[in-house]
Amino acid sequence: GGWTLELVNPNLYCQSSANWMESSNPLGGTPNAQNSVYNTAPDTQAPAVSSFEILETGVIIVYFNEAMDVNSLVSADISFVGGPAVTNTAWYAGNQALLINTLGSFEPGNEFQLVMSGLTDCTGNILPSDAITFTIGFEAEPGDIIITEIMADPDPSIGAPGAEYIELYNKSDKLIDLSTLLVNSGTFSEQVLISPGEYLLVGDNSDAVFFFTINNKALIEGFPGLTNTGALM
């Protein structure tokens, strides 16, 4: 709070969230004056994939760090190595996300690669054609995933993370995708895979600072409150 968001370069052909920054003025903003982060230097940096999301077995969304040139999709080459054929694509979210539909689905337990070439940002910078590798996990069946540890009362901290969490264990022989599972009303915001015999800490994303040293973790929205009486809040 107390700081405005300012447009960096008003001359860019495409405007996106990447062209906004918090004000650097000591007063927190520059009303009726040139923005403190004003910069008209041309964009020479190549766009990059910031994340991707698997909506369904045959639908994937790829997110970019800046707005992309809509017309570059016409001549671009987008395909999956070891996966189904691409049927159609569409831009949305201010041209910073690409929806890819495929003919068929991705078989769980296998690794796939998404290859994209020919895409550019609004100023013509070319997206590097590195492949995006991803794996589809199996849906959990009853008994596959169990809770093996519960931290309901972290205060005072003895040495374990100072926030509430639970620990999950994959007792199956399958790679499990937890993305569609609920922890009470808590939900995973992205794909979360857990291998056979693997442990995974699950906590609230607002407590991220407490889990900084934990490598295998998934922080979720709406992690339930764990009361000391054993009930969930």
PDB file of N, CA, C and O in Angstrom, residues 160-205:
ATOM      1  N   ALA A 160      11.143 -27.435  13.595  1.00  0.00           N
ATOM      2  CA  ALA A 160      10.341 -27.686  12.405  1.00  0.00           C
ATOM      3  C   ALA A 160       9.782 -26.355  11.901  1.00  0.00           C
ATOM      4  O   ALA A 160       9.807 -25.346  12.622  1.00  0.00           O
ATOM      5  N   PRO A 161       9.281 -26.308  10.662  1.00  0.00           N
ATOM      6  CA  PRO A 161       8.706 -25.059  10.154  1.00  0.00           C
ATOM      7  C   PRO A 161       7.667 -24.480  11.122  1.00  0.00           C
ATOM      8  O   PRO A 161       6.844 -25.213  11.670  1.00  0.00           O
ATOM      9  N   GLY A 162       7.706 -23.171  11.307  1.00  0.00           N
ATOM     10  CA  GLY A 162       6.844 -22.514  12.280  1.00  0.00           C
ATOM     11  C   GLY A 162       5.472 -22.167  11.760  1.00  0.00           C
ATOM     12  O   GLY A 162       4.959 -21.062  12.014  1.00  0.00           O
ATOM     13  N   ALA A 163       4.860 -23.069  11.026  1.00  0.00           N
ATOM     14  CA  ALA A 163       3.511 -22.860  10.502  1.00  0.00           C
ATOM     15  C   ALA A 163       2.833 -24.215  10.365  1.00  0.00           C
ATOM     16  O   ALA A 163       3.491 -25.258  10.310  1.00  0.00           O
ATOM     17  N   GLU A 164       1.527 -24.198  10.312  1.00  0.00           N
ATOM     18  CA  GLU A 164       0.773 -25.441  10.197  1.00  0.00           C
ATOM     19  C   GLU A 164       1.001 -26.090   8.828  1.00  0.00           C
ATOM     20  O   GLU A 164       1.114 -25.405   7.812  1.00  0.00           O
ATOM     21  N   TYR A 165       1.075 -27.417   8.820  1.00  0.00           N
ATOM     22  CA  TYR A 165       1.220 -28.138   7.566  1.00  0.00           C
ATOM     23  C   TYR A 165       0.814 -29.591   7.770  1.00  0.00           C
ATOM     24  O   TYR A 165       0.654 -30.066   8.905  1.00  0.00           O
ATOM     25  N   ILE A 166       0.647 -30.288   6.671  1.00  0.00           N
ATOM     26  CA  ILE A 166       0.495 -31.733   6.697  1.00  0.00           C
ATOM     27  C   ILE A 166       1.519 -32.328   5.735  1.00  0.00           C
ATOM     28  O   ILE A 166       2.016 -31.626   4.848  1.00  0.00           O
ATOM     29  N   GLU A 167       1.818 -33.597   5.918  1.00  0.00           N
ATOM     30  CA  GLU A 167       2.736 -34.299   5.027  1.00  0.00           C
ATOM     31  C   GLU A 167       1.983 -35.417   4.325  1.00  0.00           C
ATOM     32  O   GLU A 167       1.270 -36.189   4.970  1.00  0.00           O
ATOM     33  N   LEU A 168       2.113 -35.482   3.002  1.00  0.00           N
ATOM     34  CA  LEU A 168       1.477 -36.531   2.220  1.00  0.00           C
ATOM     35  C   LEU A 168       2.524 -37.540   1.758  1.00  0.00           C
ATOM     36  O   LEU A 168       3.691 -37.192   1.563  1.00  0.00           O
ATOM     37  N   TYR A 169       2.088 -38.778   1.571  1.00  0.00           N
ATOM     38  CA  TYR A 169       2.977 -39.842   1.117  1.00  0.00           C
ATOM     39  C   TYR A 169       2.276 -40.634   0.025  1.00  0.00           C
ATOM     40  O   TYR A 169       1.097 -40.988   0.145  1.00  0.00           O
ATOM     41  N   ASN A 170       2.988 -40.890  -1.068  1.00  0.00           N
ATOM     42  CA  ASN A 170       2.453 -41.690  -2.168  1.00  0.00           C
ATOM     43  C   ASN A 170       2.837 -43.160  -1.954  1.00  0.00           C
ATOM     44  O   ASN A 170       3.978 -43.545  -2.176  1.00  0.00           O
ATOM     45  N   LYS A 171       1.884 -43.952  -1.515  1.00  0.00           N
ATOM     46  CA  LYS A 171       2.153 -45.358  -1.228  1.00  0.00           C
ATOM     47  C   LYS A 171       1.851 -46.261  -2.414  1.00  0.00           C
ATOM     48  O   LYS A 171       1.949 -47.489  -2.309  1.00  0.00           O
ATOM     49  N   SER A 172       1.500 -45.654  -3.548  1.00  0.00           N
ATOM     50  CA  SER A 172       1.213 -46.440  -4.750  1.00  0.00           C
ATOM     51  C   SER A 172       2.493 -46.629  -5.562  1.00  0.00           C
ATOM     52  O   SER A 172       3.566 -46.134  -5.195  1.00  0.00           O
ATOM     53  N   ASP A 173       2.360 -47.298  -6.687  1.00  0.00           N
ATOM     54  CA  ASP A 173       3.490 -47.472  -7.605  1.00  0.00           C
ATOM     55  C   ASP A 173       3.325 -46.593  -8.848  1.00  0.00           C
ATOM     56  O   ASP A 173       3.931 -46.840  -9.881  1.00  0.00           O
ATOM     57  N   LYS A 174       2.497 -45.531  -8.723  1.00  0.00           N
ATOM     58  CA  LYS A 174       2.196 -44.655  -9.858  1.00  0.00           C
ATOM     59  C   LYS A 174       2.641 -43.222  -9.556  1.00  0.00           C
ATOM     60  O   LYS A 174       2.681 -42.799  -8.400  1.00  0.00           O
ATOM     61  N   LEU A 175       2.943 -42.492 -10.616  1.00  0.00           N
ATOM     62  CA  LEU A 175       3.150 -41.055 -10.507  1.00  0.00           C
ATOM     63  C   LEU A 175       1.778 -40.410 -10.386  1.00  0.00           C
ATOM     64  O   LEU A 175       0.950 -40.515 -11.299  1.00  0.00           O
ATOM     65  N   ILE A 176       1.501 -39.749  -9.260  1.00  0.00           N
ATOM     66  CA  ILE A 176       0.171 -39.212  -8.982  1.00  0.00           C
ATOM     67  C   ILE A 176       0.148 -37.701  -9.205  1.00  0.00           C
ATOM     68  O   ILE A 176       1.056 -36.983  -8.792  1.00  0.00           O
ATOM     69  N   ASP A 177      -0.913 -37.241  -9.863  1.00  0.00           N
ATOM     70  CA  ASP A 177      -1.159 -35.812 -10.033  1.00  0.00           C
ATOM     71  C   ASP A 177      -2.182 -35.387  -8.981  1.00  0.00           C
ATOM     72  O   ASP A 177      -3.316 -35.868  -8.968  1.00  0.00           O
ATOM     73  N   LEU A 178      -1.772 -34.481  -8.073  1.00  0.00           N
ATOM     74  CA  LEU A 178      -2.640 -34.046  -6.984  1.00  0.00           C
ATOM     75  C   LEU A 178      -3.507 -32.833  -7.343  1.00  0.00           C
ATOM     76  O   LEU A 178      -4.284 -32.372  -6.510  1.00  0.00           O
ATOM     77  N   SER A 179      -3.377 -32.313  -8.551  1.00  0.00           N
ATOM     78  CA  SER A 179      -3.961 -31.018  -8.901  1.00  0.00           C
ATOM     79  C   SER A 179      -5.459 -30.922  -8.649  1.00  0.00           C
ATOM     80  O   SER A 179      -5.969 -29.860  -8.303  1.00  0.00           O
ATOM     81  N   THR A 180      -6.179 -32.025  -8.823  1.00  0.00           N
ATOM     82  CA  THR A 180      -7.637 -31.968  -8.680  1.00  0.00           C
ATOM     83  C   THR A 180      -8.108 -32.330  -7.269  1.00  0.00           C
ATOM     84  O   THR A 180      -9.309 -32.312  -7.004  1.00  0.00           O
ATOM     85  N   LEU A 181      -7.173 -32.670  -6.380  1.00  0.00           N
ATOM     86  CA  LEU A 181      -7.563 -33.033  -5.021  1.00  0.00           C
ATOM     87  C   LEU A 181      -7.793 -31.797  -4.166  1.00  0.00           C
ATOM     88  O   LEU A 181      -7.243 -30.727  -4.418  1.00  0.00           O
ATOM     89  N   LEU A 182      -8.596 -31.949  -3.125  1.00  0.00           N
ATOM     90  CA  LEU A 182      -8.876 -30.872  -2.176  1.00  0.00           C
ATOM     91  C   LEU A 182      -8.309 -31.251  -0.810  1.00  0.00           C
ATOM     92  O   LEU A 182      -8.367 -32.416  -0.409  1.00  0.00           O
ATOM     93  N   VAL A 183      -7.772 -30.275  -0.105  1.00  0.00           N
ATOM     94  CA  VAL A 183      -7.397 -30.436   1.301  1.00  0.00           C
ATOM     95  C   VAL A 183      -8.450 -29.669   2.082  1.00  0.00           C
ATOM     96  O   VAL A 183      -8.337 -28.460   2.272  1.00  0.00           O
ATOM     97  N   ASN A 184      -9.493 -30.373   2.501  1.00  0.00           N
ATOM     98  CA  ASN A 184     -10.713 -29.734   2.991  1.00  0.00           C
ATOM     99  C   ASN A 184     -11.229 -28.840   1.858  1.00  0.00           C
ATOM    100  O   ASN A 184     -11.606 -29.335   0.820  1.00  0.00           O
ATOM    101  N   SER A 185     -11.184 -27.509   1.997  1.00  0.00           N
ATOM    102  CA  SER A 185     -11.587 -26.633   0.895  1.00  0.00           C
ATOM    103  C   SER A 185     -10.376 -26.021   0.190  1.00  0.00           C
ATOM    104  O   SER A 185     -10.528 -25.215  -0.729  1.00  0.00           O
ATOM    105  N   GLY A 186      -9.173 -26.398   0.595  1.00  0.00           N
ATOM    106  CA  GLY A 186      -7.967 -25.863  -0.017  1.00  0.00           C
ATOM    107  C   GLY A 186      -7.705 -26.484  -1.377  1.00  0.00           C
ATOM    108  O   GLY A 186      -7.948 -27.679  -1.578  1.00  0.00           O
ATOM    109  N   THR A 187      -7.231 -25.685  -2.318  1.00  0.00           N
ATOM    110  CA  THR A 187      -7.029 -26.145  -3.692  1.00  0.00           C
ATOM    111  C   THR A 187      -5.608 -25.871  -4.163  1.00  0.00           C
ATOM    112  O   THR A 187      -4.977 -24.884  -3.773  1.00  0.00           O
ATOM    113  N   PHE A 188      -5.104 -26.736  -5.024  1.00  0.00           N
ATOM    114  CA  PHE A 188      -3.813 -26.539  -5.676  1.00  0.00           C
ATOM    115  C   PHE A 188      -4.012 -25.628  -6.885  1.00  0.00           C
ATOM    116  O   PHE A 188      -4.953 -25.809  -7.654  1.00  0.00           O
ATOM    117  N   SER A 189      -3.116 -24.668  -7.063  1.00  0.00           N
ATOM    118  CA  SER A 189      -3.266 -23.697  -8.148  1.00  0.00           C
ATOM    119  C   SER A 189      -2.504 -24.098  -9.401  1.00  0.00           C
ATOM    120  O   SER A 189      -2.615 -23.436 -10.427  1.00  0.00           O
ATOM    121  N   GLU A 190      -1.719 -25.187  -9.349  1.00  0.00           N
ATOM    122  CA  GLU A 190      -0.968 -25.637 -10.503  1.00  0.00           C
ATOM    123  C   GLU A 190      -0.750 -27.141 -10.405  1.00  0.00           C
ATOM    124  O   GLU A 190      -1.114 -27.764  -9.403  1.00  0.00           O
ATOM    125  N   GLN A 191      -0.169 -27.717 -11.442  1.00  0.00           N
ATOM    126  CA  GLN A 191       0.074 -29.151 -11.442  1.00  0.00           C
ATOM    127  C   GLN A 191       1.061 -29.519 -10.341  1.00  0.00           C
ATOM    128  O   GLN A 191       2.113 -28.910 -10.200  1.00  0.00           O
ATOM    129  N   VAL A 192       0.700 -30.532  -9.549  1.00  0.00           N
ATOM    130  CA  VAL A 192       1.559 -31.036  -8.481  1.00  0.00           C
ATOM    131  C   VAL A 192       1.669 -32.540  -8.644  1.00  0.00           C
ATOM    132  O   VAL A 192       0.677 -33.267  -8.559  1.00  0.00           O
ATOM    133  N   LEU A 193       2.901 -33.014  -8.898  1.00  0.00           N
ATOM    134  CA  LEU A 193       3.148 -34.439  -9.091  1.00  0.00           C
ATOM    135  C   LEU A 193       3.884 -35.004  -7.887  1.00  0.00           C
ATOM    136  O   LEU A 193       4.764 -34.348  -7.322  1.00  0.00           O
ATOM    137  N   ILE A 194       3.546 -36.222  -7.497  1.00  0.00           N
ATOM    138  CA  ILE A 194       4.229 -36.893  -6.393  1.00  0.00           C
ATOM    139  C   ILE A 194       4.546 -38.325  -6.840  1.00  0.00           C
ATOM    140  O   ILE A 194       3.657 -39.077  -7.247  1.00  0.00           O
ATOM    141  N   SER A 195       5.828 -38.680  -6.787  1.00  0.00           N
ATOM    142  CA  SER A 195       6.295 -39.974  -7.277  1.00  0.00           C
ATOM    143  C   SER A 195       6.030 -41.076  -6.258  1.00  0.00           C
ATOM    144  O   SER A 195       5.807 -40.802  -5.067  1.00  0.00           O
ATOM    145  N   PRO A 196       6.069 -42.323  -6.672  1.00  0.00           N
ATOM    146  CA  PRO A 196       5.904 -43.434  -5.724  1.00  0.00           C
ATOM    147  C   PRO A 196       6.950 -43.368  -4.607  1.00  0.00           C
ATOM    148  O   PRO A 196       8.138 -43.132  -4.859  1.00  0.00           O
ATOM    149  N   GLY A 197       6.508 -43.542  -3.368  1.00  0.00           N
ATOM    150  CA  GLY A 197       7.413 -43.498  -2.234  1.00  0.00           C
ATOM    151  C   GLY A 197       7.900 -42.119  -1.854  1.00  0.00           C
ATOM    152  O   GLY A 197       8.799 -41.981  -1.026  1.00  0.00           O
ATOM    153  N   GLU A 198       7.284 -41.084  -2.398  1.00  0.00           N
ATOM    154  CA  GLU A 198       7.734 -39.712  -2.143  1.00  0.00           C
ATOM    155  C   GLU A 198       6.850 -39.027  -1.107  1.00  0.00           C
ATOM    156  O   GLU A 198       5.655 -39.287  -1.019  1.00  0.00           O
ATOM    157  N   TYR A 199       7.482 -38.132  -0.316  1.00  0.00           N
ATOM    158  CA  TYR A 199       6.774 -37.324   0.670  1.00  0.00           C
ATOM    159  C   TYR A 199       6.611 -35.906   0.133  1.00  0.00           C
ATOM    160  O   TYR A 199       7.460 -35.407  -0.610  1.00  0.00           O
ATOM    161  N   LEU A 200       5.536 -35.243   0.551  1.00  0.00           N
ATOM    162  CA  LEU A 200       5.265 -33.885   0.099  1.00  0.00           C
ATOM    163  C   LEU A 200       4.646 -33.082   1.230  1.00  0.00           C
ATOM    164  O   LEU A 200       3.639 -33.490   1.813  1.00  0.00           O
ATOM    165  N   LEU A 201       5.255 -31.944   1.562  1.00  0.00           N
ATOM    166  CA  LEU A 201       4.685 -31.037   2.555  1.00  0.00           C
ATOM    167  C   LEU A 201       3.634 -30.168   1.882  1.00  0.00           C
ATOM    168  O   LEU A 201       3.862 -29.638   0.796  1.00  0.00           O
ATOM    169  N   VAL A 202       2.480 -30.011   2.533  1.00  0.00           N
ATOM    170  CA  VAL A 202       1.411 -29.151   2.032  1.00  0.00           C
ATOM    171  C   VAL A 202       1.069 -28.136   3.109  1.00  0.00           C
ATOM    172  O   VAL A 202       0.757 -28.507   4.250  1.00  0.00           O
ATOM    173  N   GLY A 203       1.151 -26.855   2.758  1.00  0.00           N
ATOM    174  CA  GLY A 203       0.825 -25.782   3.690  1.00  0.00           C
ATOM    175  C   GLY A 203       0.146 -24.648   2.962  1.00  0.00           C
ATOM    176  O   GLY A 203      -0.154 -24.743   1.758  1.00  0.00           O
ATOM    177  N   ASP A 204      -0.084 -23.558   3.681  1.00  0.00           N
ATOM    178  CA  ASP A 204      -0.738 -22.393   3.091  1.00  0.00           C
ATOM    179  C   ASP A 204       0.287 -21.499   2.422  1.00  0.00           C
ATOM    180  O   ASP A 204       1.377 -21.283   2.956  1.00  0.00           O
ATOM    181  N   ASN A 205      -0.069 -20.956   1.242  1.00  0.00           N
ATOM    182  CA  ASN A 205       0.909 -20.131   0.528  1.00  0.00           C
ATOM    183  C   ASN A 205       1.248 -18.837   1.259  1.00  0.00           C
ATOM    184  O   ASN A 205       2.282 -18.233   1.000  1.00  0.00           O
TER     185      ASN A 205
END
